Short mmCIF file of C-alpha atoms in Angstrom, two decimals:
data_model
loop_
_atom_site.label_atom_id
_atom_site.label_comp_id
_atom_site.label_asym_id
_atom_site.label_seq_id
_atom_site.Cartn_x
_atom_site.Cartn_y
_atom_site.Cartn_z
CA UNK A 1 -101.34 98.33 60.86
CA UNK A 2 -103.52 100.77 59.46
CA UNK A 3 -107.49 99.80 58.33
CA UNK A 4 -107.22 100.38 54.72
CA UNK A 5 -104.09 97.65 55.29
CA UNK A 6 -105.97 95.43 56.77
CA UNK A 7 -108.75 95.96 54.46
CA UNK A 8 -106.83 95.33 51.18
CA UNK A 9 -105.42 91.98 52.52
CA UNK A 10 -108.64 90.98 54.11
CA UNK A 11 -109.67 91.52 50.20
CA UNK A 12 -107.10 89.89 48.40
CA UNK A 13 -108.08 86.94 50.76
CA UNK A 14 -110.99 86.52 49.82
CA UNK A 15 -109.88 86.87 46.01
CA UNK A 16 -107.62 84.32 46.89
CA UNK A 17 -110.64 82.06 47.81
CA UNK A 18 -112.62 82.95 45.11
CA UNK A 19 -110.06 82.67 42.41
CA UNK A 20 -107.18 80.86 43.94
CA UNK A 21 -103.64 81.59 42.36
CA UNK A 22 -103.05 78.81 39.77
CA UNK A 23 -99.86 78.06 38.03
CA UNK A 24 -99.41 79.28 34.51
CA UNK A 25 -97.75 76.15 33.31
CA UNK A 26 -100.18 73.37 34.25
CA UNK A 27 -102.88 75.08 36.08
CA UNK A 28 -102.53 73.52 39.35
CA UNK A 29 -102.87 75.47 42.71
CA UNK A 30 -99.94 77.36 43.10
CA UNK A 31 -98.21 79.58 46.18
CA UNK A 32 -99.00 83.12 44.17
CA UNK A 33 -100.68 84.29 40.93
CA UNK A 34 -98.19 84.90 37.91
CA UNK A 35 -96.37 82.03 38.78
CA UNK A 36 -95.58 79.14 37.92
CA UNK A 37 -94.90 75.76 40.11
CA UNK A 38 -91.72 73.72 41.48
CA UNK A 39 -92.32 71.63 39.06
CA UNK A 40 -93.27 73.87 36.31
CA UNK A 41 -90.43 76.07 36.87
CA UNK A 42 -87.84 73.66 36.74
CA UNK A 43 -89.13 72.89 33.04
CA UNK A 44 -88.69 76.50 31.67
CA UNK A 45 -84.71 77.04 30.69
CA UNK A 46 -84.09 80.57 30.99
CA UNK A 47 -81.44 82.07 28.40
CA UNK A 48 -78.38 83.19 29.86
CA UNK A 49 -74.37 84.49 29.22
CA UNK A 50 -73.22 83.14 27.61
CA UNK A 51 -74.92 84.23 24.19
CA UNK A 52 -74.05 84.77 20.79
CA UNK A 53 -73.76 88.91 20.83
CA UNK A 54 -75.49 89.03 17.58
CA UNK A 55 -78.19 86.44 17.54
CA UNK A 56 -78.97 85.86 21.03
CA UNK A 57 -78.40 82.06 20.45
CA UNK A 58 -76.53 80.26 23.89
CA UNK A 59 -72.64 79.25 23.63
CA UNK A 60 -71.29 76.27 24.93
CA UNK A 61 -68.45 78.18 26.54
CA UNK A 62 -67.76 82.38 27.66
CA UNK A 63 -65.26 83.30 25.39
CA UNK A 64 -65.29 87.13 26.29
CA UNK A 65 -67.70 89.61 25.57
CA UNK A 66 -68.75 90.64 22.02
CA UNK A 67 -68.29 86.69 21.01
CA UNK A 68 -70.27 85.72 17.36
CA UNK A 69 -71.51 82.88 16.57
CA UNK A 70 -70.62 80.89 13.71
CA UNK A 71 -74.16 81.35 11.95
CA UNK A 72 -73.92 85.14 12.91
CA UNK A 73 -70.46 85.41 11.02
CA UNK A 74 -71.67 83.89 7.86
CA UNK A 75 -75.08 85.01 7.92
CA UNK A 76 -75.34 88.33 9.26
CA UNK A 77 -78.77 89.53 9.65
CA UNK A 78 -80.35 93.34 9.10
CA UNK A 79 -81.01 93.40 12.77
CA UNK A 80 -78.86 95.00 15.53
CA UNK A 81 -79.13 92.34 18.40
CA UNK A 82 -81.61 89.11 19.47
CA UNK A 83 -82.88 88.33 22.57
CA UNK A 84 -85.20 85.59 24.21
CA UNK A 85 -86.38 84.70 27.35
CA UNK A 86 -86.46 81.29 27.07
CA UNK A 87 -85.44 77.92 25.32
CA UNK A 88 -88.45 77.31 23.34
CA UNK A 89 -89.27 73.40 24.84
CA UNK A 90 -92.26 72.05 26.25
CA UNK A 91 -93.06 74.27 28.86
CA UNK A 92 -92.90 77.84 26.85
CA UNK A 93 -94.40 75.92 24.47
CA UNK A 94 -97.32 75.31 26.46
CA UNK A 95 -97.13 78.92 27.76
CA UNK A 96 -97.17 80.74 23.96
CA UNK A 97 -99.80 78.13 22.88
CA UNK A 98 -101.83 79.95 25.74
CA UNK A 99 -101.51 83.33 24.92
CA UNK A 100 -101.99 82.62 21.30
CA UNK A 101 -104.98 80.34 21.05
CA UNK A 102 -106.97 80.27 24.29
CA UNK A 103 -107.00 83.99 24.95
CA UNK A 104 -104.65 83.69 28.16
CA UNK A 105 -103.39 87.63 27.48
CA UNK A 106 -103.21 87.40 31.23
CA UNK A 107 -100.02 85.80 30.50
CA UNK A 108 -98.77 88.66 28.46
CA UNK A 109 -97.49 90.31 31.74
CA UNK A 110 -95.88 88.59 33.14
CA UNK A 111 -93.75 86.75 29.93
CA UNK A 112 -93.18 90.31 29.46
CA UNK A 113 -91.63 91.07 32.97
CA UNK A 114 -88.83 87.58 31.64
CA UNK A 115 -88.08 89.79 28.79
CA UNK A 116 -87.19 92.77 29.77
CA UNK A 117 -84.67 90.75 32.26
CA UNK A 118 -83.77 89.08 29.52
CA UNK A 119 -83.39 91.85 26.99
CA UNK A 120 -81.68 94.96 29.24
CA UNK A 121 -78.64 95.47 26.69
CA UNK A 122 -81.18 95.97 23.75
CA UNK A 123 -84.02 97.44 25.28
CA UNK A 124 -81.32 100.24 26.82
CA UNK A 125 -80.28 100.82 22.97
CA UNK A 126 -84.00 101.59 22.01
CA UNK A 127 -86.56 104.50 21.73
CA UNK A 128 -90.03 102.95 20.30
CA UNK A 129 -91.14 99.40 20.28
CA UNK A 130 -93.38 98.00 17.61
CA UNK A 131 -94.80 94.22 17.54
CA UNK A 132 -94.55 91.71 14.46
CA UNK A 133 -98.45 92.11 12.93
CA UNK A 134 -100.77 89.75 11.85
CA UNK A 135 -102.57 90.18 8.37
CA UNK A 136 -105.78 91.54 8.73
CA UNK A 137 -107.49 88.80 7.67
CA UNK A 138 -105.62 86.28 10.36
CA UNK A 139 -106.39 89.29 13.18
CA UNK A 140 -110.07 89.08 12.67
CA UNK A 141 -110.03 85.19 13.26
CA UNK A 142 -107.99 85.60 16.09
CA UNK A 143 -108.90 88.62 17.84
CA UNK A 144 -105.97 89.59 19.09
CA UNK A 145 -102.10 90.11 18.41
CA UNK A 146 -100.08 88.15 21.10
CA UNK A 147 -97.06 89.88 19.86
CA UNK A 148 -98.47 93.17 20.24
CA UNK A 149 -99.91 91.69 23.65
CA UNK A 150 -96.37 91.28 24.83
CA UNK A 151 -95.17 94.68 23.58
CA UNK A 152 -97.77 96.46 25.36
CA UNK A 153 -96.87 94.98 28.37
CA UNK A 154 -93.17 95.36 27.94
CA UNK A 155 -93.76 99.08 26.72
CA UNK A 156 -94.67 100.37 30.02
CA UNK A 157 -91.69 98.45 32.12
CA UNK A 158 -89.06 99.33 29.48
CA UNK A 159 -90.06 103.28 28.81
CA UNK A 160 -90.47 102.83 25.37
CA UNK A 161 -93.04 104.62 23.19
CA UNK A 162 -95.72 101.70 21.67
CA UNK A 163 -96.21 101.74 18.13
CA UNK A 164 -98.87 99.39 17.26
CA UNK A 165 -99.67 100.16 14.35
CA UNK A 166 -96.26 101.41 12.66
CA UNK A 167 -95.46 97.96 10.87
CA UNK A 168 -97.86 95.85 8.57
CA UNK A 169 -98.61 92.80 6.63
CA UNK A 170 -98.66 93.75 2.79
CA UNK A 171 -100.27 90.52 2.40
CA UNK A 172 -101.03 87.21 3.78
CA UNK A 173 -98.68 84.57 4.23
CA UNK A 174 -99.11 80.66 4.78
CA UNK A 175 -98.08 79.60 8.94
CA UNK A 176 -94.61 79.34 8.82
CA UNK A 177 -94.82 76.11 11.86
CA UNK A 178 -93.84 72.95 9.47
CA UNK A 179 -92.10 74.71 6.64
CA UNK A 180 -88.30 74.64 6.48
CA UNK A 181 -85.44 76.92 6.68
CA UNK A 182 -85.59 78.79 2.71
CA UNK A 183 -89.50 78.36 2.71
CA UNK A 184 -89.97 80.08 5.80
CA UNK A 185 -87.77 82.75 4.30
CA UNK A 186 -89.47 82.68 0.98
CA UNK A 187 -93.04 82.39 2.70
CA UNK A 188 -92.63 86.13 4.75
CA UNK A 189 -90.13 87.75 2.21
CA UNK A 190 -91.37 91.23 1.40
CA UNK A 191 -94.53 90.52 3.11
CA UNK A 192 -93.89 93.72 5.91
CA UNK A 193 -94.49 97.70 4.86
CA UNK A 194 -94.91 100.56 7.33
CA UNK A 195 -97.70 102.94 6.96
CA UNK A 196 -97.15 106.87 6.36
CA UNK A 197 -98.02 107.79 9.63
CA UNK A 198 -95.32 104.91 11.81
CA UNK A 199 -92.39 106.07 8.88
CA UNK A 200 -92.68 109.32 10.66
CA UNK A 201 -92.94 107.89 14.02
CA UNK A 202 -89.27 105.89 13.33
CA UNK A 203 -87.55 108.16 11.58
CA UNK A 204 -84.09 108.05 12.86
CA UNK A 205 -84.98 106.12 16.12
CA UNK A 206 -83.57 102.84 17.09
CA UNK A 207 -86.71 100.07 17.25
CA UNK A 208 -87.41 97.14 19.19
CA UNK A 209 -88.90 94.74 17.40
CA UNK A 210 -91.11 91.79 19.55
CA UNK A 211 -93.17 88.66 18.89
CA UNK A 212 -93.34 85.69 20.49
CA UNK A 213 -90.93 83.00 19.22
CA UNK A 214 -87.73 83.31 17.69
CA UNK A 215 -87.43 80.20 15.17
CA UNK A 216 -85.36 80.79 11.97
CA UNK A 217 -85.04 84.21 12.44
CA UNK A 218 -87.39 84.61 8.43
CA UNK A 219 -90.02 86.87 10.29
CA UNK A 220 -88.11 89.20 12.28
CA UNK A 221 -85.48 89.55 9.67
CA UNK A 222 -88.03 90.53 7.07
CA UNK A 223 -90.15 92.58 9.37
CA UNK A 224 -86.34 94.40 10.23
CA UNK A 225 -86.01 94.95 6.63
CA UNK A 226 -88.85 96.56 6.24
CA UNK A 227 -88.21 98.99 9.20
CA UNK A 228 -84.82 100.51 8.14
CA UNK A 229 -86.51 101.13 4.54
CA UNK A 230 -88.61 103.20 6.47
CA UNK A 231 -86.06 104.95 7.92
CA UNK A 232 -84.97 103.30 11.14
CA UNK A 233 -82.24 104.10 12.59
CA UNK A 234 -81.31 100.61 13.97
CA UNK A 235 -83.76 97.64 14.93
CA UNK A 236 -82.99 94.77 17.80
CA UNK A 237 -85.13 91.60 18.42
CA UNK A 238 -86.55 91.09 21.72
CA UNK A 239 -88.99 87.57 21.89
CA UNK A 240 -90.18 85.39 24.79
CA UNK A 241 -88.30 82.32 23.31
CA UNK A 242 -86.38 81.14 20.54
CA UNK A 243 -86.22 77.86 19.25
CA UNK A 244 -82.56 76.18 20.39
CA UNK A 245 -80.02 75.93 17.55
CA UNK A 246 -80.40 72.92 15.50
CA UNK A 247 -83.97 71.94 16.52
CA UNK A 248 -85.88 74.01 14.19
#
């Protein structure tokens, strides 16, 4: 083994001392940092096939590949394809209330690393990635953008070029958590633009759209709208979770 071996794990030691690895769930000691615990992990319900082809949204049954779901057949939306990570329960839950509100963009990384093993068949179909934005106004309260925390991260792992900046808020809306199904639509409709500079930047490219949770489907679908004005070629979804069909 050579010294500067030695040396690095003699270091991360010590870091490990210093600032032991914690989970990310509950924030008890855990085996490695980015991780999360037995217990923890057994909590977070990862999104597999089968899926909806359309919406993302778990079947109870594979039917074949390409399957629909009913609300995708009656409802199409003006995206391509949704993805998630996760089953939006307690435990993501607990995870995007993190990253949102108690600056944990530490966690950004590694929900991003979930998504992209989530979100290969749409993230393959796509050139540029841009995040859902907050209003100005809502920004400078919260500092930060966790969406555009996530697609910085994911950028980078997936190859895509980051366009922060490409997609706006027009104006500001009221939170969409406690408002129903039409008001949620009614609350972001035509609230997304893109700027002269990002209409240029999408142009006939295919975009992946991110943000955090995937509830009705009002923000994304509005914020998709808004990108094939501009002149996108095709948009897909790609968020950490989604609410589970039925519980919004």
């Amino acid at each position: 083994m050579s010294i500067g071996t030695q040396l690095r794990r003699a270091i991360g030691r010590i870091g490990d001392i210093v600032f032991p690895p914690v989970c990310l769930g509950c924030g008890e000691l855990a085996g490695s940092h980015g991780g999360l615990c037995g217990s923890c992990w057994s909590r977070l319900r990862a999104i597999e096939a089968p899926v909806c082809d359309v919406l993302g949204t778990p079947l109870a049954y594979d039917a074949g590949k390409g399957v629909l779901s009913a609300d995708a057949i009656a409802n199409p939306p003006p995206f391509a394809k949704a993805r998630s990570a996760v089953v939006y329960d307690d435990m993501a839950r607990a995870m995007v209330h993190r990253l949102k509100y108690k600056d944990r963009t530490d966690l950004a990384k590694v929900m991003a690393r979930w998504m992209m093993r989530a979100g290969g068949d749409v993230i393959g179909a796509c050139d540029a990635i841009v995040p859902v934005p907050l209003h100005r106004r809502r920004l400078l309260t919260r500092r930060y953008n966790q969406a555009a925390e996530l697609a910085r991260a994911l950028a980078p792992l997936a190859g895509l070029t980051y366009l922060p900046a490409a997609l706006y808020r027009t104006r500001a809306t009221r939170q969409q958590v406690g408002l129903g199904t039409q008001a949620r639509a009614d609350n972001v409709r035509g609230a997304f633009s893109v700027s002269a500079h990002g209409r240029s930047q999408i142009t006939g490219r295919s975009v992946l759209l991110v943000d955090d949770v995937y509830t009705t489907g009002a923000t994304v679908k509005s914020a998709s709208r808004a990108l094939l004005k501009a002149g996108a070629d095709h948009v897909y979804v790609l968020t950490f979770a989604r609410v589970a069909p039925g519980a919004s």
